[in-house]
Amino acid sequence: MKYSLTAYDKAENELKRRREAVANEHEAHAQEIAQKLPEIAALSRTLTENNCDLLKNIVGQKGHGKDLINKIRMNNLNTQRAIKDLLKAGGYPEDYLDYHYNCPKCCDYGYRDGVKCQCFTELLKKYTIEELNENCSIKLHDFSEFRIDFYPDSDSSGMSPRDRMRTVYSNCREYADKFHTNSPSLFFFGRTGLGKTFLSACIANELTKKGFSVVFGSLLKLLRQIEDEHFGRAEGQTLDIIENADLVILDDLGSEFQTSFTDAVLYEIINERINLNKPTIISTNLTKNELNSKYNERIVSRLTGCFSPIMFMGSDIRHVKLKNNL
Ligand SMILES: [Zn+2]
């Protein structure tokens, strides 16, 4: 996956911020301990002196050889142990004076042995996707904002949209709670204004907070962006990002200006993510018949065969809100 320059800047700044936070925390702890447990400060000085001796030996100015180095090492270990014991006795955690890096593998520098550390790659991915989401933005929502009272208790066919939507809501919550990178793909369908985009936004919000990479955009905008990049009118790697994200939510299938290019891209996205065993959520206002007549059989068979269908019911929430002055 390629990352944008802005993503590099943001990731490097974030690593710098993390290193500074760790250094500040360490400094604050050291000052606190120097006041409250002064005997530890004395031991810390011994440790520093030991290390100076060790350094002098390594550069060969004293030349006492291996035995002395081993002796100093043992001294160091004993002093470190004594410091930890004193901290514990003083009611502090043993590691109170350690540096607590977010990523102990690279000490928050982002590189290990000249190779990008996983923490750096994760940040780059996160910021690249954030940038894409900003371009194709849909407002994020929280599950707590969901209003079951917007759905009627019964309709003309004798069904209860409210009961149905209660199930849909808990299915979406459970999906977000138990999400993993091989979760199933979902297909949200139902008329316009029933909360498909809203619940997608809740899932996107919840998973982003948990640190998953989520691309969430209207299919119309995402396809337009991919088309512009493909024909050199814009820069970016939208298709690449979409194929690599942990979850992709394509909102409002059927709203795009359909061409053979958009159909080919849509199929590639759906098919590639199925092959990679990665989940996708697609929502649409189209009926089954409209879907069949609008898209070729390859796309329809992927959607019907590899996605779990979730039906939305009720009355258009925008009308309910207008009626109730909300
Ligand atoms: Zn790292």
Short mmCIF file of C-alpha atoms and ligand atoms in Angstrom, two decimals:
data_model
loop_
_atom_site.label_atom_id
_atom_site.label_comp_id
_atom_site.label_asym_id
_atom_site.label_seq_id
_atom_site.Cartn_x
_atom_site.Cartn_y
_atom_site.Cartn_z
CA MET A 1 0.00 0.00 0.00
CA LYS A 2 1.28 3.48 -0.88
CA TYR A 3 0.91 6.32 1.58
CA SER A 4 0.48 10.03 1.01
CA LEU A 5 3.11 12.60 1.99
CA THR A 6 0.63 14.18 4.40
CA ALA A 7 0.22 10.77 6.05
CA TYR A 8 4.03 10.56 6.48
CA ASP A 9 4.10 14.02 8.08
CA LYS A 10 1.24 13.19 10.43
CA ALA A 11 2.69 9.79 11.39
CA GLU A 12 6.12 11.26 12.13
CA ASN A 13 4.55 14.02 14.23
CA GLU A 14 2.52 11.48 16.16
CA LEU A 15 5.65 9.40 16.91
CA LYS A 16 7.44 12.55 18.04
CA ARG A 17 4.49 13.43 20.29
CA ARG A 18 4.57 9.92 21.78
CA ARG A 19 8.31 10.07 22.47
CA GLU A 20 7.93 13.47 24.15
CA ALA A 21 5.03 12.20 26.28
CA VAL A 22 7.12 9.22 27.42
CA ALA A 23 10.11 11.46 28.23
CA ASN A 24 7.88 13.90 30.15
CA GLU A 25 6.27 11.11 32.12
CA HIS A 26 9.68 9.69 33.00
CA GLU A 27 10.97 13.08 34.07
CA ALA A 28 7.92 13.69 36.28
CA HIS A 29 8.27 10.26 37.91
CA ALA A 30 12.01 10.77 38.48
CA GLN A 31 11.43 14.15 40.20
CA GLU A 32 8.68 12.72 42.36
CA ILE A 33 10.83 9.78 43.47
CA ALA A 34 13.86 12.02 44.09
CA GLN A 35 11.73 13.89 46.65
CA LYS A 36 9.87 11.01 48.21
CA LEU A 37 12.48 8.24 48.14
CA PRO A 38 15.89 10.02 48.10
CA GLU A 39 17.76 6.73 48.68
CA ILE A 40 16.73 5.74 45.15
CA ALA A 41 18.38 8.87 43.75
CA ALA A 42 21.65 7.75 45.36
CA LEU A 43 21.30 4.30 43.81
CA SER A 44 20.53 5.86 40.43
CA ARG A 45 23.79 7.86 40.70
CA THR A 46 25.67 4.59 41.37
CA LEU A 47 24.09 3.19 38.26
CA THR A 48 25.29 6.15 36.20
CA GLU A 49 28.80 5.88 37.65
CA ASN A 50 28.85 2.16 36.91
CA ASN A 51 27.82 2.85 33.35
CA CYS A 52 30.64 5.42 32.99
CA ASP A 53 33.13 2.80 34.20
CA LEU A 54 31.69 0.31 31.76
CA LEU A 55 32.02 2.78 28.91
CA LYS A 56 35.65 3.57 29.80
CA ASN A 57 36.43 -0.14 29.74
CA ILE A 58 34.75 -0.69 26.43
CA VAL A 59 36.74 2.14 24.83
CA GLY A 60 39.85 0.55 26.38
CA GLN A 61 41.11 3.43 28.53
CA LYS A 62 41.34 1.32 31.66
CA GLY A 63 41.93 -2.05 30.06
CA HIS A 64 40.88 -4.32 32.95
CA GLY A 65 39.22 -6.67 30.52
CA LYS A 66 36.28 -9.00 30.63
CA ASP A 67 36.22 -9.73 34.35
CA LEU A 68 35.72 -6.13 35.33
CA ILE A 69 33.02 -5.63 32.71
CA ASN A 70 31.16 -8.66 34.09
CA LYS A 71 31.55 -7.35 37.63
CA ILE A 72 30.13 -3.97 36.66
CA ARG A 73 27.27 -5.68 34.87
CA MET A 74 26.42 -7.70 37.98
CA ASN A 75 26.59 -4.52 40.07
CA ASN A 76 24.20 -2.86 37.67
CA LEU A 77 21.71 -5.69 37.85
CA ASN A 78 21.85 -5.68 41.66
CA THR A 79 21.39 -1.91 41.80
CA GLN A 80 18.44 -2.08 39.41
CA ARG A 81 16.90 -4.82 41.56
CA ALA A 82 17.44 -2.75 44.71
CA ILE A 83 15.74 0.27 43.08
CA LYS A 84 12.73 -1.85 42.12
CA ASP A 85 12.48 -3.28 45.65
CA LEU A 86 12.60 0.21 47.17
CA LEU A 87 9.92 1.44 44.77
CA LYS A 88 7.68 -1.48 45.68
CA ALA A 89 8.26 -0.94 49.41
CA GLY A 90 7.41 2.76 48.90
CA GLY A 91 4.05 1.80 47.36
CA TYR A 92 5.04 2.44 43.71
CA PRO A 93 4.94 0.01 40.78
CA GLU A 94 8.31 -1.67 40.15
CA ASP A 95 8.57 -0.13 36.68
CA TYR A 96 7.72 3.41 37.83
CA LEU A 97 11.08 4.75 36.65
CA ASP A 98 11.12 2.88 33.34
CA TYR A 99 10.38 4.48 29.98
CA HIS A 100 6.91 3.29 28.95
CA TYR A 101 6.99 3.39 25.18
CA ASN A 102 3.83 2.84 23.14
CA CYS A 103 5.89 0.49 21.02
CA PRO A 104 8.75 -1.11 22.96
CA LYS A 105 9.98 -2.71 19.71
CA CYS A 106 11.17 0.60 18.23
CA CYS A 107 10.96 2.89 21.31
CA ASP A 108 8.48 4.98 19.28
CA TYR A 109 11.09 5.88 16.65
CA GLY A 110 9.14 4.10 13.89
CA TYR A 111 12.10 2.16 12.52
CA ARG A 112 13.89 -1.02 13.61
CA ASP A 113 17.20 -1.90 12.00
CA GLY A 114 16.42 0.59 9.24
CA VAL A 115 13.07 -1.08 8.48
CA LYS A 116 9.65 0.54 9.12
CA CYS A 117 8.19 -0.77 12.38
CA GLN A 118 4.63 -2.09 12.41
CA CYS A 119 3.50 0.85 14.60
CA PHE A 120 4.67 3.30 11.91
CA THR A 121 2.94 1.35 9.13
CA GLU A 122 -0.29 1.33 11.14
CA LEU A 123 -0.15 5.11 11.59
CA LEU A 124 0.55 5.65 7.89
CA LYS A 125 -2.43 3.48 6.99
CA LYS A 126 -4.63 5.29 9.49
CA TYR A 127 -3.79 8.79 8.21
CA THR A 128 -4.01 7.81 4.53
CA ILE A 129 -7.51 6.41 5.12
CA GLU A 130 -8.51 9.45 7.20
CA GLU A 131 -7.56 11.65 4.27
CA LEU A 132 -9.65 9.59 1.89
CA ASN A 133 -12.61 9.62 4.29
CA GLU A 134 -12.35 13.40 4.56
CA ASN A 135 -12.64 13.66 0.78
CA CYS A 136 -15.67 11.36 0.64
CA SER A 137 -16.97 12.33 4.01
CA ILE A 138 -20.14 11.20 5.67
CA LYS A 139 -20.82 12.35 9.22
CA LEU A 140 -20.02 9.74 11.87
CA HIS A 141 -22.59 8.84 14.53
CA ASP A 142 -22.74 7.04 17.85
CA PHE A 143 -25.00 4.05 18.56
CA SER A 144 -26.45 5.98 21.52
CA GLU A 145 -28.06 8.45 19.09
CA PHE A 146 -30.23 5.74 17.55
CA ARG A 147 -33.98 6.42 18.07
CA ILE A 148 -36.13 3.29 17.94
CA ASP A 149 -39.24 5.50 18.44
CA PHE A 150 -38.72 6.85 14.90
CA TYR A 151 -39.94 3.48 13.60
CA PRO A 152 -43.69 2.71 13.64
CA ASP A 153 -44.93 -0.11 15.81
CA SER A 154 -47.00 -1.57 12.98
CA ASP A 155 -47.49 -0.99 9.27
CA SER A 156 -50.20 -1.73 6.68
CA SER A 157 -48.97 -5.28 6.19
CA GLY A 158 -49.33 -6.03 9.90
CA MET A 159 -45.57 -6.19 10.48
CA SER A 160 -43.75 -4.24 13.18
CA PRO A 161 -40.95 -2.13 11.68
CA ARG A 162 -39.96 -1.21 15.25
CA ASP A 163 -39.36 -4.85 16.21
CA ARG A 164 -37.52 -5.47 12.95
CA MET A 165 -35.30 -2.41 13.49
CA ARG A 166 -34.61 -3.37 17.08
CA THR A 167 -33.08 -6.58 15.72
CA VAL A 168 -31.19 -4.69 13.00
CA TYR A 169 -29.81 -2.30 15.60
CA SER A 170 -28.61 -5.09 17.91
CA ASN A 171 -27.12 -6.98 14.94
CA CYS A 172 -25.13 -3.86 14.00
CA ARG A 173 -23.97 -3.31 17.58
CA GLU A 174 -22.91 -6.92 17.89
CA TYR A 175 -21.11 -6.68 14.55
CA ALA A 176 -19.12 -3.69 15.82
CA ASP A 177 -18.49 -5.30 19.23
CA LYS A 178 -17.23 -8.59 17.83
CA PHE A 179 -15.59 -7.21 14.70
CA HIS A 180 -12.45 -8.89 13.42
CA THR A 181 -10.67 -8.55 10.10
CA ASN A 182 -12.44 -11.62 8.71
CA SER A 183 -15.96 -10.66 9.87
CA PRO A 184 -18.75 -11.34 7.35
CA SER A 185 -19.78 -8.81 4.71
CA LEU A 186 -23.19 -7.17 5.09
CA PHE A 187 -25.73 -5.94 2.57
CA PHE A 188 -28.08 -3.25 3.93
CA PHE A 189 -31.22 -2.83 1.85
CA GLY A 190 -34.53 -1.03 2.21
CA ARG A 191 -36.15 2.21 1.08
CA THR A 192 -34.52 5.60 1.45
CA GLY A 193 -34.40 7.30 4.87
CA LEU A 194 -34.53 4.20 7.10
CA GLY A 195 -31.17 4.63 8.82
CA LYS A 196 -28.83 2.54 6.65
CA THR A 197 -26.24 5.31 6.39
CA PHE A 198 -26.76 6.18 10.05
CA LEU A 199 -26.06 2.66 11.34
CA SER A 200 -23.13 2.31 8.90
CA ALA A 201 -21.76 5.52 10.41
CA CYS A 202 -22.13 4.08 13.93
CA ILE A 203 -20.19 0.95 12.94
CA ALA A 204 -17.50 3.06 11.23
CA ASN A 205 -17.22 5.29 14.30
CA GLU A 206 -17.00 2.41 16.76
CA LEU A 207 -14.37 0.52 14.77
CA THR A 208 -12.26 3.61 14.07
CA LYS A 209 -12.18 4.23 17.83
CA LYS A 210 -10.95 0.66 18.31
CA GLY A 211 -8.10 1.33 15.90
CA PHE A 212 -9.36 -0.56 12.82
CA SER A 213 -8.84 1.04 9.43
CA VAL A 214 -12.27 1.85 8.02
CA VAL A 215 -13.01 3.43 4.65
CA PHE A 216 -16.50 4.90 4.74
CA GLY A 217 -17.81 6.88 1.82
CA SER A 218 -20.61 7.28 -0.66
CA LEU A 219 -20.03 4.93 -3.56
CA LEU A 220 -20.71 7.85 -5.91
CA LYS A 221 -17.82 9.90 -4.52
CA LEU A 222 -15.41 7.00 -4.15
CA LEU A 223 -15.96 5.87 -7.74
CA ARG A 224 -15.59 9.43 -9.02
CA GLN A 225 -12.30 9.74 -7.12
CA ILE A 226 -11.01 6.41 -8.53
CA GLU A 227 -12.03 7.47 -12.03
CA ASP A 228 -10.21 10.83 -11.69
CA GLU A 229 -7.07 9.07 -10.47
CA HIS A 230 -7.29 6.46 -13.24
CA PHE A 231 -7.50 9.11 -15.98
CA GLY A 232 -4.81 11.31 -14.42
CA ARG A 233 -7.14 14.11 -13.27
CA ALA A 234 -6.26 13.55 -9.60
CA GLU A 235 -3.53 12.00 -7.52
CA GLY A 236 -4.04 9.23 -4.99
CA GLN A 237 -4.35 5.50 -4.51
CA THR A 238 -8.01 5.19 -3.56
CA LEU A 239 -8.47 1.72 -5.07
CA ASP A 240 -5.37 0.45 -3.30
CA ILE A 241 -6.55 1.91 0.03
CA ILE A 242 -10.03 0.41 -0.40
CA GLU A 243 -8.62 -3.02 -1.13
CA ASN A 244 -6.38 -2.94 1.95
CA ALA A 245 -8.60 -1.42 4.66
CA ASP A 246 -9.89 -3.60 7.50
CA LEU A 247 -13.48 -2.62 6.69
CA VAL A 248 -14.93 -0.81 3.68
CA ILE A 249 -18.40 0.71 3.79
CA LEU A 250 -19.80 1.64 0.39
CA ASP A 251 -22.85 3.79 0.92
CA ASP A 252 -25.75 4.09 -1.50
CA LEU A 253 -25.10 1.57 -4.26
CA GLY A 254 -27.13 2.66 -7.28
CA SER A 255 -26.55 6.39 -6.78
CA GLU A 256 -23.43 6.40 -8.94
CA PHE A 257 -23.38 7.57 -12.55
CA GLN A 258 -23.11 4.09 -14.00
CA THR A 259 -20.65 3.32 -16.80
CA SER A 260 -18.77 0.19 -17.87
CA PHE A 261 -15.78 1.67 -15.98
CA THR A 262 -17.69 2.08 -12.69
CA ASP A 263 -19.16 -1.43 -13.02
CA ALA A 264 -15.68 -2.90 -13.60
CA VAL A 265 -14.25 -1.04 -10.58
CA LEU A 266 -17.19 -2.02 -8.39
CA TYR A 267 -16.75 -5.67 -9.32
CA GLU A 268 -13.00 -5.46 -8.72
CA ILE A 269 -13.51 -3.99 -5.24
CA ILE A 270 -16.15 -6.53 -4.20
CA ASN A 271 -14.32 -9.49 -5.71
CA GLU A 272 -10.86 -8.54 -4.46
CA ARG A 273 -12.09 -8.09 -0.89
CA ILE A 274 -13.93 -11.42 -1.00
CA ASN A 275 -10.76 -13.11 -2.25
CA LEU A 276 -8.76 -11.47 0.56
CA ASN A 277 -11.44 -12.59 3.04
CA LYS A 278 -11.96 -8.97 4.15
CA PRO A 279 -15.38 -7.59 5.12
CA THR A 280 -17.36 -4.99 3.18
CA ILE A 281 -20.68 -3.34 4.01
CA ILE A 282 -22.77 -2.14 1.08
CA SER A 283 -26.04 -0.28 1.43
CA THR A 284 -28.66 0.37 -1.23
CA ASN A 285 -32.16 1.77 -1.72
CA LEU A 286 -32.65 -0.46 -4.76
CA THR A 287 -35.13 -3.31 -4.73
CA LYS A 288 -34.08 -6.80 -5.75
CA ASN A 289 -35.59 -6.31 -9.22
CA GLU A 290 -33.86 -2.96 -9.70
CA LEU A 291 -30.57 -4.49 -8.62
CA ASN A 292 -30.98 -7.33 -11.12
CA SER A 293 -31.78 -5.04 -14.01
CA LYS A 294 -29.11 -2.41 -13.19
CA TYR A 295 -26.06 -4.61 -12.58
CA ASN A 296 -24.53 -7.49 -14.47
CA GLU A 297 -24.85 -11.00 -13.19
CA ARG A 298 -21.24 -11.15 -11.90
CA ILE A 299 -21.88 -8.28 -9.47
CA VAL A 300 -25.35 -9.47 -8.42
CA SER A 301 -24.20 -13.02 -7.77
CA ARG A 302 -21.33 -11.77 -5.58
CA LEU A 303 -23.72 -9.55 -3.61
CA THR A 304 -26.34 -12.25 -3.11
CA GLY A 305 -23.88 -15.09 -2.53
CA CYS A 306 -21.21 -13.54 -0.29
CA PHE A 307 -23.02 -10.86 1.75
CA SER A 308 -25.42 -11.36 4.69
CA PRO A 309 -28.61 -9.42 3.84
CA ILE A 310 -30.02 -7.01 6.42
CA MET A 311 -33.45 -5.58 5.67
CA PHE A 312 -34.39 -2.10 6.94
CA MET A 313 -38.07 -1.23 7.48
CA GLY A 314 -40.13 1.78 8.52
CA SER A 315 -41.06 5.23 7.28
CA ASP A 316 -38.61 7.81 5.97
CA ILE A 317 -36.99 9.24 9.11
CA ARG A 318 -36.61 12.67 7.52
CA HIS A 319 -40.43 12.86 7.27
CA VAL A 320 -40.86 11.59 10.85
CA LYS A 321 -38.45 14.29 12.04
CA LEU A 322 -40.23 17.01 10.05
CA LYS A 323 -43.58 15.92 11.41
CA ASN A 324 -42.29 16.04 14.97
CA ASN A 325 -40.26 19.23 14.49
CA LEU A 326 -36.99 17.43 15.33
ZN ZN B 1 7.31 0.46 16.67
#
